[in-house]
mmCIF file of C-alpha atoms in Angstrom:
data_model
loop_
_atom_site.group_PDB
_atom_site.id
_atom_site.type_symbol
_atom_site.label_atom_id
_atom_site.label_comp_id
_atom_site.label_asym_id
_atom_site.label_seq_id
_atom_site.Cartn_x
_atom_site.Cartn_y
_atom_site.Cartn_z
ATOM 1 C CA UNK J 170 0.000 0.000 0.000
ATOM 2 C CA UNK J 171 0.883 3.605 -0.107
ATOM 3 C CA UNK J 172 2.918 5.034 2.424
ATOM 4 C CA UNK J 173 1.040 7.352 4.395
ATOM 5 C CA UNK J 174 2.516 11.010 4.089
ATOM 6 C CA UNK J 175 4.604 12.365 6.737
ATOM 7 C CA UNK J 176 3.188 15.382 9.035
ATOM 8 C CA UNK J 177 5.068 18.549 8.617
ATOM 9 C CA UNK J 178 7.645 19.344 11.846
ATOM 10 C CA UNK J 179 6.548 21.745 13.523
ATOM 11 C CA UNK J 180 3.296 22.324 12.121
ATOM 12 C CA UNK J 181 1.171 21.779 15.160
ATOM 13 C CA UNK J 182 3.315 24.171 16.625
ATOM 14 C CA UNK J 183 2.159 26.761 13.917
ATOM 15 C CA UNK J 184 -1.720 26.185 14.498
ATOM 16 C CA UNK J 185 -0.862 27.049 18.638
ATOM 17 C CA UNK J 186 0.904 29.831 17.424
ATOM 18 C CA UNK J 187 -1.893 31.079 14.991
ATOM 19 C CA UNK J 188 -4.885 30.233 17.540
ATOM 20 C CA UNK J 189 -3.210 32.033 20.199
ATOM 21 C CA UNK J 190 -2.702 34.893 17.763
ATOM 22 C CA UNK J 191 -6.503 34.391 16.768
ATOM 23 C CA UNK J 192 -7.685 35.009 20.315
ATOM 24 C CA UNK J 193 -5.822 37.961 20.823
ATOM 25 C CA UNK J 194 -7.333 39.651 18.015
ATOM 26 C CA UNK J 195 -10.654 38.845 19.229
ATOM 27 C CA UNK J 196 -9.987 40.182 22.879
ATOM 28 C CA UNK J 197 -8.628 43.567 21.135
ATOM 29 C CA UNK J 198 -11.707 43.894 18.848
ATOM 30 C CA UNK J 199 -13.474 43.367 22.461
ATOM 31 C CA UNK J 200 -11.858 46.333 24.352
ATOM 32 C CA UNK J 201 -12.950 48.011 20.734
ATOM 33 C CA UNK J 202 -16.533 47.362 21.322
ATOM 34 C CA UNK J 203 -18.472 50.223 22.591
ATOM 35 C CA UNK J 204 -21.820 49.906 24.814
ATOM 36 C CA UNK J 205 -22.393 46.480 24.385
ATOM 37 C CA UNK J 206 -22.145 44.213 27.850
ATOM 38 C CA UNK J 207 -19.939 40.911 27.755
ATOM 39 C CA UNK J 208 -22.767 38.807 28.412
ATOM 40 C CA UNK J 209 -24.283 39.581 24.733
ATOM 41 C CA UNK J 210 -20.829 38.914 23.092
ATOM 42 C CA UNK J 211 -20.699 36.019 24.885
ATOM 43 C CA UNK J 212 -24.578 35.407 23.183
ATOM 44 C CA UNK J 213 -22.910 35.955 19.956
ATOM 45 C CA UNK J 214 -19.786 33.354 20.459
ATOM 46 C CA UNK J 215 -22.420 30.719 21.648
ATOM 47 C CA UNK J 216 -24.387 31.477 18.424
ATOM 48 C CA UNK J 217 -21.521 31.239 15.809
ATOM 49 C CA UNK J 218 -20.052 28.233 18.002
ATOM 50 C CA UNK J 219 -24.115 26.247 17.668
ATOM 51 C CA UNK J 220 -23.805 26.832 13.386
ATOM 52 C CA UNK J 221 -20.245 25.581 13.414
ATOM 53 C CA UNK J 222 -21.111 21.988 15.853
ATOM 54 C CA UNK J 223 -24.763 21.328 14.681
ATOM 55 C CA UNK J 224 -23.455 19.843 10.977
ATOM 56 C CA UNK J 225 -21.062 18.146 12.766
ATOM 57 C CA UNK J 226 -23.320 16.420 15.086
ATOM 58 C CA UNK J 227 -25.568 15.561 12.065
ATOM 59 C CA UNK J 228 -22.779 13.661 10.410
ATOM 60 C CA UNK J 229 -21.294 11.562 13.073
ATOM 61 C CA UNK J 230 -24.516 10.619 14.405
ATOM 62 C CA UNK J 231 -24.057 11.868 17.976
ATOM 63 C CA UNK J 232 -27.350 12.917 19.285
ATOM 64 C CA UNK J 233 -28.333 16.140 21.025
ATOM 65 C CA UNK J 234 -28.242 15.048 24.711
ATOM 66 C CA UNK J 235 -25.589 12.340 24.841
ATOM 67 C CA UNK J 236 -25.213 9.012 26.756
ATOM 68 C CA UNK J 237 -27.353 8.862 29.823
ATOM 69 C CA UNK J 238 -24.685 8.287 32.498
ATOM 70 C CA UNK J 239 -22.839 11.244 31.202
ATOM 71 C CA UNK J 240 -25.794 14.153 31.025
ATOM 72 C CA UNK J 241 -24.808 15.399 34.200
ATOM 73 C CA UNK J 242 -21.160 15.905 33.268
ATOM 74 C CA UNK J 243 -22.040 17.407 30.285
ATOM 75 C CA UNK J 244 -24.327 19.705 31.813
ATOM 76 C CA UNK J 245 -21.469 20.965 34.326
ATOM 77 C CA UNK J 246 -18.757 21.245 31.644
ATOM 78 C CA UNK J 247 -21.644 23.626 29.820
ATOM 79 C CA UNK J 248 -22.226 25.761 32.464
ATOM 80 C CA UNK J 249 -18.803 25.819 33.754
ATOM 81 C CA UNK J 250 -17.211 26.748 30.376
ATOM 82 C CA UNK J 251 -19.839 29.163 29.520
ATOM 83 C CA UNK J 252 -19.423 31.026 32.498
ATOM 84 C CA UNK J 253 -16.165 31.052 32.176
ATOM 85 C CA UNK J 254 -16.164 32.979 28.322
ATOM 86 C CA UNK J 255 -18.634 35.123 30.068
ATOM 87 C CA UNK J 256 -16.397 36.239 33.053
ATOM 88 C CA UNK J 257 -13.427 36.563 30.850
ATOM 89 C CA UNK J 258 -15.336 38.651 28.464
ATOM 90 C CA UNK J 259 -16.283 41.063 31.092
ATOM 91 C CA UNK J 260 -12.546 41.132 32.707
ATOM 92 C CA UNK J 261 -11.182 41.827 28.941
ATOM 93 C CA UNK J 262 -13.825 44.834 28.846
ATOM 94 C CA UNK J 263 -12.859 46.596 32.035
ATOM 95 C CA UNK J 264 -9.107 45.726 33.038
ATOM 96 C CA UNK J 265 -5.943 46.056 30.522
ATOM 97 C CA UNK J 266 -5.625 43.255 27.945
ATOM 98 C CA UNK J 267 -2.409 41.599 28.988
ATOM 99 C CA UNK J 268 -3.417 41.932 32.611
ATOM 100 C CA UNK J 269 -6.971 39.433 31.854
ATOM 101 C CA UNK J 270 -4.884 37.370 29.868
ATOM 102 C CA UNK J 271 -2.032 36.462 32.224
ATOM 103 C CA UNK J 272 -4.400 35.342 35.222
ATOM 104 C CA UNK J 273 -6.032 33.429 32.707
ATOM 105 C CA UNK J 274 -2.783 31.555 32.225
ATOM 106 C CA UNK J 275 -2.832 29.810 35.780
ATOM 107 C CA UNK J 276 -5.706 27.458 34.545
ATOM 108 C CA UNK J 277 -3.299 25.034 34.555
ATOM 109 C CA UNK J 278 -2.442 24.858 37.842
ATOM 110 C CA UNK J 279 -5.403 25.282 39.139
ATOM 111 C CA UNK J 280 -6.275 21.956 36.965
ATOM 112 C CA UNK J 281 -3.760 19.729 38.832
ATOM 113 C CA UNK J 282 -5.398 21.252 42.249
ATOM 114 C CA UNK J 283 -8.606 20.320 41.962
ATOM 115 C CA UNK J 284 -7.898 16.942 39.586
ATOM 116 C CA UNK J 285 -5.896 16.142 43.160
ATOM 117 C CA UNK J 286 -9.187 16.643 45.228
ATOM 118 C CA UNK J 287 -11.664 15.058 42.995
ATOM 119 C CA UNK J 288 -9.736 12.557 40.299
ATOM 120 C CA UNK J 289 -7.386 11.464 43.141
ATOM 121 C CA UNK J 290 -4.687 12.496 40.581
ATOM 122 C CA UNK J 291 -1.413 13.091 42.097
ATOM 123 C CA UNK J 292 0.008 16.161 43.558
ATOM 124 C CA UNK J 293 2.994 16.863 44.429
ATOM 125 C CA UNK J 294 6.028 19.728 46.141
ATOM 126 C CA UNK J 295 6.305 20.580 42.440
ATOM 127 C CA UNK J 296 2.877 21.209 42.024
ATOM 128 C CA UNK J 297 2.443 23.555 44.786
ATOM 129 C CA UNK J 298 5.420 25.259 44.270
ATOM 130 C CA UNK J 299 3.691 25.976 40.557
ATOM 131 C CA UNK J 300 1.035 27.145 42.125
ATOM 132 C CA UNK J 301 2.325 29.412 44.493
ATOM 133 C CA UNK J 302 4.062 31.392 41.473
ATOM 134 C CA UNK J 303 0.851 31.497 39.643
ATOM 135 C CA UNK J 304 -0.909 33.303 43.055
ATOM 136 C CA UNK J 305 2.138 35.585 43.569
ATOM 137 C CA UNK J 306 1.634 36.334 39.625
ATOM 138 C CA UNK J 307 -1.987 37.033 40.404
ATOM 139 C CA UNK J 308 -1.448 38.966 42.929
ATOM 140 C CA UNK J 309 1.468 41.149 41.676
ATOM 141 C CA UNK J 310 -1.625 42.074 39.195
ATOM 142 C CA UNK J 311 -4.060 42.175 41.175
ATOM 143 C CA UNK J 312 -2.430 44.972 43.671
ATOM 144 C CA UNK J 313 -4.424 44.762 46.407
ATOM 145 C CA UNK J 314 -5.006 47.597 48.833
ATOM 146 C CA UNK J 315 -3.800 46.078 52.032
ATOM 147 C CA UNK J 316 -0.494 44.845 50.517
ATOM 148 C CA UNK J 317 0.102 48.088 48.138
ATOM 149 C CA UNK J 318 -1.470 50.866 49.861
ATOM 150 C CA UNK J 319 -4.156 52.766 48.275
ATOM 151 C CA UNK J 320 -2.658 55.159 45.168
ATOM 152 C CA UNK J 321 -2.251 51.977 42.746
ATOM 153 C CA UNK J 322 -0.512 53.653 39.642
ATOM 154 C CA UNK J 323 -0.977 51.709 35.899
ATOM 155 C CA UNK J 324 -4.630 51.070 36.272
ATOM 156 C CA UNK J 325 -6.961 51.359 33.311
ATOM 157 C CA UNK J 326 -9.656 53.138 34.307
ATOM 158 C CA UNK J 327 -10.695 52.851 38.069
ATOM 159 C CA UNK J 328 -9.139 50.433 40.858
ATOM 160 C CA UNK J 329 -12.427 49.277 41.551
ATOM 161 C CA UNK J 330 -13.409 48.277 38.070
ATOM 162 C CA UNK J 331 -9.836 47.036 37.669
ATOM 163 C CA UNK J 332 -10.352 44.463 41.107
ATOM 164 C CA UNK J 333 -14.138 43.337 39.692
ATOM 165 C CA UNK J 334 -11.982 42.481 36.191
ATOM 166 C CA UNK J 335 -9.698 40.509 38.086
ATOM 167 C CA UNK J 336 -12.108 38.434 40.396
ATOM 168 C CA UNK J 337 -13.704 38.213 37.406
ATOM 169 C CA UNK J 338 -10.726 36.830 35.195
ATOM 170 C CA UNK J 339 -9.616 34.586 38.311
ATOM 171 C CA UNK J 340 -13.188 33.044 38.705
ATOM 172 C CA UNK J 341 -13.307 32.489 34.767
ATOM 173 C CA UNK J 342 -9.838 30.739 35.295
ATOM 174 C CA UNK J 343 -11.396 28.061 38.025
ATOM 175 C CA UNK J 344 -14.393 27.839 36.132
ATOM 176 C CA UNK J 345 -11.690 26.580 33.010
ATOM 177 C CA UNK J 346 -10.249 24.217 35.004
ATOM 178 C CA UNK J 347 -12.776 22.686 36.695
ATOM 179 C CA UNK J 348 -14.210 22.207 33.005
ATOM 180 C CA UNK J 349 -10.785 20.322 31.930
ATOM 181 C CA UNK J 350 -11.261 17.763 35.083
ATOM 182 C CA UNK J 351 -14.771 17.454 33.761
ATOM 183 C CA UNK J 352 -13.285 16.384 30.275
ATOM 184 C CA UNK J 353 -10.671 14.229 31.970
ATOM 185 C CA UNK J 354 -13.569 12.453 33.896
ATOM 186 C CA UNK J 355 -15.652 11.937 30.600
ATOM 187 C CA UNK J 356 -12.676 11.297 28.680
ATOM 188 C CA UNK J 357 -13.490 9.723 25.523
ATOM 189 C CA UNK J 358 -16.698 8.428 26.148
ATOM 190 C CA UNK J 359 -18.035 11.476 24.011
ATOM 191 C CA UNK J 360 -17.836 12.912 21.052
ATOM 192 C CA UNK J 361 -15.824 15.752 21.307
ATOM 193 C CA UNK J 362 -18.643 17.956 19.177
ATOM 194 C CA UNK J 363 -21.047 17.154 21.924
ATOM 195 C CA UNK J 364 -19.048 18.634 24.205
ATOM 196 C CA UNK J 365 -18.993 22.053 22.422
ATOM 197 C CA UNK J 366 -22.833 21.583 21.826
ATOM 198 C CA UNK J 367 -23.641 22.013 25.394
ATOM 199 C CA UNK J 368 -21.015 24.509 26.075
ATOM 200 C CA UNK J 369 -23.060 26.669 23.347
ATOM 201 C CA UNK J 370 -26.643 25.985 24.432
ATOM 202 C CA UNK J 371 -26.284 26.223 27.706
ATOM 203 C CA UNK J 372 -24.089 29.298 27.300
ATOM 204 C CA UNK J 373 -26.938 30.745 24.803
ATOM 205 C CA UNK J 374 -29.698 29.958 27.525
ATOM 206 C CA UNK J 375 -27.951 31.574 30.174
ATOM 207 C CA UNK J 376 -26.876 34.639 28.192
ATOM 208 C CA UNK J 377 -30.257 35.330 27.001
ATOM 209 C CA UNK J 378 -31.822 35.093 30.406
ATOM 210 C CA UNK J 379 -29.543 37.155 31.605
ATOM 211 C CA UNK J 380 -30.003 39.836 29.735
ATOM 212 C CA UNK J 381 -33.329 39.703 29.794
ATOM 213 C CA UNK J 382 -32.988 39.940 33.773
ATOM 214 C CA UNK J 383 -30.567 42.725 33.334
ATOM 215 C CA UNK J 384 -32.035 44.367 30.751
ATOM 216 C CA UNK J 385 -29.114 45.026 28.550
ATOM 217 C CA UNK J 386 -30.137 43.088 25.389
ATOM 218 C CA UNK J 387 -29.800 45.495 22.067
ATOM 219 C CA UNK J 388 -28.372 45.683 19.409
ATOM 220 C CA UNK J 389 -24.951 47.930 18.924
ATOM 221 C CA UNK J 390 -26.377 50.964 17.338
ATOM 222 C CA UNK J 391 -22.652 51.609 15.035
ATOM 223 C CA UNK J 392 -22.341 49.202 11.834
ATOM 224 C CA UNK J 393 -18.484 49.203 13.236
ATOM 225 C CA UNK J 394 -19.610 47.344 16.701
ATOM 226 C CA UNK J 395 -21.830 44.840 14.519
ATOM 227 C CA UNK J 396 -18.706 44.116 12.149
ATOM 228 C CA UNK J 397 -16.377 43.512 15.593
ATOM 229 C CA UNK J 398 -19.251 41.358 16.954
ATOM 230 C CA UNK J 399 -19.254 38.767 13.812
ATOM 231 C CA UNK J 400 -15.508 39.015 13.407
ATOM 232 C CA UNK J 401 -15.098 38.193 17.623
ATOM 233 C CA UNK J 402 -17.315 34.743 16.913
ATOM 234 C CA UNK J 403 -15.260 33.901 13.858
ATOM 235 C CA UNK J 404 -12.043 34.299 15.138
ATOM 236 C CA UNK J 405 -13.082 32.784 18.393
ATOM 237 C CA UNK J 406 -14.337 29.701 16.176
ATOM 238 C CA UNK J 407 -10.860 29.866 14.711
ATOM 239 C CA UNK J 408 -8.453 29.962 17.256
ATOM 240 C CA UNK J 409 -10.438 26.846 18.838
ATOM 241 C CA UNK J 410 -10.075 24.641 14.973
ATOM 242 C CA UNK J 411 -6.567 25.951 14.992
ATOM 243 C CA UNK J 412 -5.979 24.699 18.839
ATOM 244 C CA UNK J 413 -7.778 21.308 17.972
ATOM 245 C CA UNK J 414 -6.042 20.402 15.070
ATOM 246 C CA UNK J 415 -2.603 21.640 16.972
ATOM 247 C CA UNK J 416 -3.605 18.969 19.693
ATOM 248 C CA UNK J 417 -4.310 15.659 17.117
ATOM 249 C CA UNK J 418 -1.040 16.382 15.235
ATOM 250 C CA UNK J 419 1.379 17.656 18.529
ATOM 251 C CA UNK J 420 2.280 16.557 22.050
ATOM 252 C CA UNK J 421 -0.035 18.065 24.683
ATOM 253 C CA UNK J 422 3.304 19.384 26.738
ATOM 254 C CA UNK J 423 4.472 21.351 23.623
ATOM 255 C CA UNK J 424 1.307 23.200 22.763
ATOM 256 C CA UNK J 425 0.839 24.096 26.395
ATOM 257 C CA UNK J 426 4.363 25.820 26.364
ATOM 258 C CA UNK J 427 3.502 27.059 22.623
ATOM 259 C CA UNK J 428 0.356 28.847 24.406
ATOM 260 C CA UNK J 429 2.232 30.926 26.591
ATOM 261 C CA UNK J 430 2.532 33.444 23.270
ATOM 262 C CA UNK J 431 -1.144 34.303 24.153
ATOM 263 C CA UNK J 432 0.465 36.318 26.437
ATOM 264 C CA UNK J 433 3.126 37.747 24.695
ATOM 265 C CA UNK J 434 0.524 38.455 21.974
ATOM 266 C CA UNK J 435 -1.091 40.536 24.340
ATOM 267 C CA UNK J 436 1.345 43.066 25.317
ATOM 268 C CA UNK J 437 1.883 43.573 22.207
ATOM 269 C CA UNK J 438 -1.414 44.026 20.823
ATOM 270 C CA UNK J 439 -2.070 46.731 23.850
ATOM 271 C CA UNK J 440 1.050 48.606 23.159
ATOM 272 C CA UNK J 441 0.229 49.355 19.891
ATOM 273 C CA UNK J 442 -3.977 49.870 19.299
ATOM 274 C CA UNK J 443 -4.528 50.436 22.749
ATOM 275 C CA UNK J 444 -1.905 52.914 24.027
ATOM 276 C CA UNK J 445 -1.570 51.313 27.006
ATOM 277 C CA UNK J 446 2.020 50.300 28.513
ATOM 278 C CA UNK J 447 2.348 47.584 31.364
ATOM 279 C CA UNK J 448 3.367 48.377 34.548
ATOM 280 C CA UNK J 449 6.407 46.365 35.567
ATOM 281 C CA UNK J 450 4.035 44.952 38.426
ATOM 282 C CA UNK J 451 2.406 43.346 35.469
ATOM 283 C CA UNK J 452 5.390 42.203 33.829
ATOM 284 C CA UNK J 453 6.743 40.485 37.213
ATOM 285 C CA UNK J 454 3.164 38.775 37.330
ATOM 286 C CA UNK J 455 3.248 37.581 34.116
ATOM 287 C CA UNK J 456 6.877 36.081 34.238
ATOM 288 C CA UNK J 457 5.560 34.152 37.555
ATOM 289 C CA UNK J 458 2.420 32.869 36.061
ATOM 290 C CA UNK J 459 3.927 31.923 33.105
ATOM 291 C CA UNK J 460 6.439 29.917 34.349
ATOM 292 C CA UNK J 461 4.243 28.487 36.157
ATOM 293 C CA UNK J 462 2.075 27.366 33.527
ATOM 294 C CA UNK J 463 5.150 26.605 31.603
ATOM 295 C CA UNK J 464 6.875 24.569 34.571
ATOM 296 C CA UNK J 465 3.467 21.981 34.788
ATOM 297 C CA UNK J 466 3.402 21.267 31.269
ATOM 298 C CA UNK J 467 6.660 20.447 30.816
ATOM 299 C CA UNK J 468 6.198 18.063 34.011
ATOM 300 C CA UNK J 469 2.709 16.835 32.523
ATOM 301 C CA UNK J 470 5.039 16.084 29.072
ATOM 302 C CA UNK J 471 7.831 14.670 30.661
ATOM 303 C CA UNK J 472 5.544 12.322 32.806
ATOM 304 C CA UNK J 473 3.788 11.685 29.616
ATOM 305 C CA UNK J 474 6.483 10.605 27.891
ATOM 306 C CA UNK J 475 8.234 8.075 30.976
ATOM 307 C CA UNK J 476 4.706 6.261 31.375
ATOM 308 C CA UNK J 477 5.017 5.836 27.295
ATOM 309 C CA UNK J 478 8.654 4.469 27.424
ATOM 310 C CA UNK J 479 7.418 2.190 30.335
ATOM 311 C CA UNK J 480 4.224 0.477 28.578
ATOM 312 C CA UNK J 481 6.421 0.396 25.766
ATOM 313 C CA UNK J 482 8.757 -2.149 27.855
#
């Protein structure tokens, strides 16, 4: 038979690199957005994400509600990951760019804490040194009063905006993870387009109640905002193809590291079309969460690859 063609080095590499890029130009079209509230651009991501899945749930036969036993989980990994696009949304809106982002990027280590308390997955000195950088990380952001006094220099707008942003962006980051132990627990039990199906409907439900409740549903008056809007769902809808396919064709441990240029992505993108410098408070947090995130994917990889080389023998 024919020999099956060899994968291009590298090129899962590329898609991490052009999903993370992807996302960032969605988060800077969101600080673009005038007068309309995170919870309807979240609305409009569920929407765009419901058009891409449904077709794909139609062709591999998958169903609308899933397996029985695993409704619940499904549920959970809806709500969870719809609240946390919802949260992050709103941090984006009212806190600097890079600053959202970077808390963002402890996810992972909040992932190995709680897949220690409820997957019995082991934790270890290494782990909790990892996450002690992320918190320091958060916190050098964060700035809180009692540790900083009370003139906080380097905010975007006001320090109490900028401290609802970051409760915000740290609750969207525990929502995320808890979401990933969720997955872990399912595993592959279900189709991966189900998955994305609930986290749209159930994000849709909840966004349109809300706004209902809160009485902020409308549409943005300037043609500009409705352009940002569609362009925010399809280059959310991109970044996560790019991100899949990176994960089929590259090592988890890798793309994890790869990732981290969501970050650098973001300082860039705010230095130039937002006029907004970082603080070297900012900087310090994002070198601690970063390596942080860095450090437990390169000891999720390397234990990756020993249990390989073991089953192997």
């Amino acid at each position: 038979g024919a020999k099956k063609k060899a994968a291009c080095p590298g090129l899962g590499l590329f898609y991490t690199v052009l999903s993370a890029f992807l996302f960032s130009v969605a988060s800077l079209f969101l600080k673009k957005i005038d007068d309309v509230h995170s919870v309807e651009v979240s609305a409009f991501r569920c929407v765009f994400q419901m058009a891409f899945v449904l077709p794909g749930l139609i062709y591999y036969k998958t169903g609308f509600l899933g397996p029985k036993g695993k409704r619940i989980f499904l549920f959970f990994r809806g709500f969870l990951g719809s609240s946390a696009m919802i949260l992050l949304y709103y941090a984006f809106q009212v806190m600097p760019l890079a600053d959202a982002t970077v808390i963002t990027f402890s996810s992972p280590v909040f992932t190995s804490l709680l897949a220690w308390i409820f997957l019995k997955e082991k934790y270890s000195v290494w782990d909790l040194l990892f996450t002690l950088f992320a918190i320091t990380g958060v916190v050098l952001i964060a700035r809180p009063p009692f540790l900083f006094g009370s003139n906080v220099t380097g905010i975007e707008g006001s320090y109490t905006d900028h401290l609802k942003g970051t409760i915000a962006a740290i609750t969207s980051t525990i929502s995320a993870a808890s979401t990933f132990v969720i997955l872990r627990k399912v595993g592959k039990s279900v189709h991966y387009f189900l998955s994305i199906w609930y986290y749209a409907v159930i994000g849709l439900i909840g966004c349109v109640i809300a706004l209902f409740v809160m009485n902020e549903w409308r549409l943005p008056y300037c043609g500009k905002d409705r352009v940002l809007l569609i362009l925010i769902g399809l280059l959310g809808l991109g970044g996560q193809i790019f991100l899949t396919k990176a994960l089929q064709i590259e090592k988890a441990g890798p793309v994890a590291i790869m990732k981290t240029m969501d970050v650098v992505f973001a300082f860039i993108l705010q230095i130039l079309f937002l006029n907004h410098l970082p603080t070297w408070w900012t900087v310090g947090g994002a070198l601690c969460v970063v390596a942080s995130s860095s450090g437990t994917a390169i000891r999720k990889w390397r234990q990756s690859l020993k249990k390989a080389k073991q089953n192997e023998i």
